[in-house]
C-alpha angles and dihedrals in degrees: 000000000000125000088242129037132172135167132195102259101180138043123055092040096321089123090062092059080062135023103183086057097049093044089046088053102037091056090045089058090046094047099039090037078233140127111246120196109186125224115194107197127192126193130180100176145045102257127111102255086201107006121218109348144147125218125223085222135062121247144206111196125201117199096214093175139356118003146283140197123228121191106201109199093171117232138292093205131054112238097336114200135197094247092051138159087216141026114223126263123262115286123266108258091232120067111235079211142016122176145141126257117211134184104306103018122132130210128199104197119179124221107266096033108127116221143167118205126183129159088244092144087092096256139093116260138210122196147171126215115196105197104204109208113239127235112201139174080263090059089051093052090040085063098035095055077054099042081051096056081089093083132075097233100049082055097045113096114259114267094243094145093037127101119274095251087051087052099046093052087050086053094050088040087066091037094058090051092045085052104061093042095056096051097056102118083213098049096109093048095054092050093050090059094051091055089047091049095048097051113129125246123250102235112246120171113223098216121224094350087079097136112022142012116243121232085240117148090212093043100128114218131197132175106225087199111094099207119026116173119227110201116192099226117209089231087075088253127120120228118198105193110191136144091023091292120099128214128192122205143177113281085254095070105060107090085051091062090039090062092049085050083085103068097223117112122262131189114253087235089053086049090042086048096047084053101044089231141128112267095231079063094046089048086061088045086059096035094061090050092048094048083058100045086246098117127011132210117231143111130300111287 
């Protein structure tokens, strides 16, 4: 065994070996609009699992049992990424903190903050490290030269072999288009709900109910997305959008699906009722969603 030893405790089901986690983690991406991947990390000695190091995430750690030690030394470089120009700087030698987590204390740790943490209190510890995704200008830009891809000149080849005054006019043509992007007052916000509505699902299965929702009062529903997206279309219809799929449903439905937005689970015949449908109508509603790894069907959390 390692000193330290840490498994994924979250993502692909890992929030049904656990409820308390998922939920933990499902109401921080709704809260913080992020993707959350948990960590859960054990330690019996005194050794640094990982020494001195910095993440490329913040993190939100909560101490669930014993105690552990965190030297907190801040960071060399502003806001480092993965995918960086340049690596920090070497640590400072002297910590700017150094303090001792217990059972039911909680740590916010920015991105770029260097840190040591070892179990050196004489006592096992049990943590857990929530990693909040980023979302950065690189990641604008990364959308907007997608959401760009509509126009003909974004998609022409680049004039490399052409004259300079043929290349110029191809390089005010983008920058025109990048202008007027990037003076729309609601651009963020768009780009936000396209990221919400991208994140990906955390895969449920919905045993037995596998291939079909049964038209069943007590059936408990839950949508694994954290943040779906309901539009409103002019042609009286509702689109959710979640997980990176869309459906599109009758108007009626849309209470019912507004009622699912929450994440908590909901009983078929509280969804039938919100839409003012049959169940047997609102089980083909869920069907659809569960066939798609949008919802899943289980019991109460």
């Amino acid at each position: 065994m390692t000193a330290e030893h840490f498994s994924v405790v979250e993502r692909l089901g890992g929030d049904e070996l656990h409820p308390g986690i998922g939920a933990l983690a499902g109401r921080l991406e709704r809260r913080l609009r992020t993707g959350v991947q948990v960590n859960l990390y054990a330690s019996w000695t005194d050794i640094e699992g990982f020494g001195v190091h910095w993440d490329d995430h913040d993190v939100v750690v909560v101490q669930l049992d014993g105690a552990k030690r965190w030297r907190i030394c801040g960071p060399t470089r502003t806001v480092p990424m993965h995918r960086d120009v340049e690596t920090p700087e070497q640590p400072p030698e002297e910590p700017v903190a150094d303090l001792v987590l217990t059972a039911g204390d909680v740590l916010y740790l920015p991105r770029g903050w260097w840190h040591a943490v070892a179990a050196s209190e004489g006592r096992h510890s049990l943590h857990v490290t929530c990693g909040l995704q980023g979302t950065t200008g690189a990641d604008l830009i990364t959308w907007l030269s997608e959401m760009l891809r509509a126009h003909e000149t974004v998609r022409a080849d680049i004039p490399r072999f052409g004259a300079a005054e043929e290349q110029r006019a191809f390089l005010d043509a983008i920058g025109k288009l990048l202008a007027t992007e990037l003076e729309s007052d609601d651009l963020i916000a768009r780009f936000s709900s396209a990221r919400d509505a991208t994140e990906r699902a955390r895969l449920t299965p919905s045993l037995p109910h596998i291939t079909a929702a049964p038209p069943d009062a007590d059936l408990q529903v839950r949508l694994v997305t954290t943040r779906p997206v309901l539009t409103a279309l002019p042609d009286g219809t509702v689109r959710l959008t979640a997980g990176g799929e869309e459906w599109t449903f009758a108007a009626k439905a849309e209470p019912m699906l507004a009622l699912l937005a929450d994440g908590e689970p909901h009983r078929l015949a509280d969804l039938a009722q919100a839409a003012g449908v049959a169940l047997g109508q609102a089980a083909g509603v869920v069907t659809e969603l569960v066939d798609g790894q949008a919802a899943a069907i289980g019991g109460l959390r």
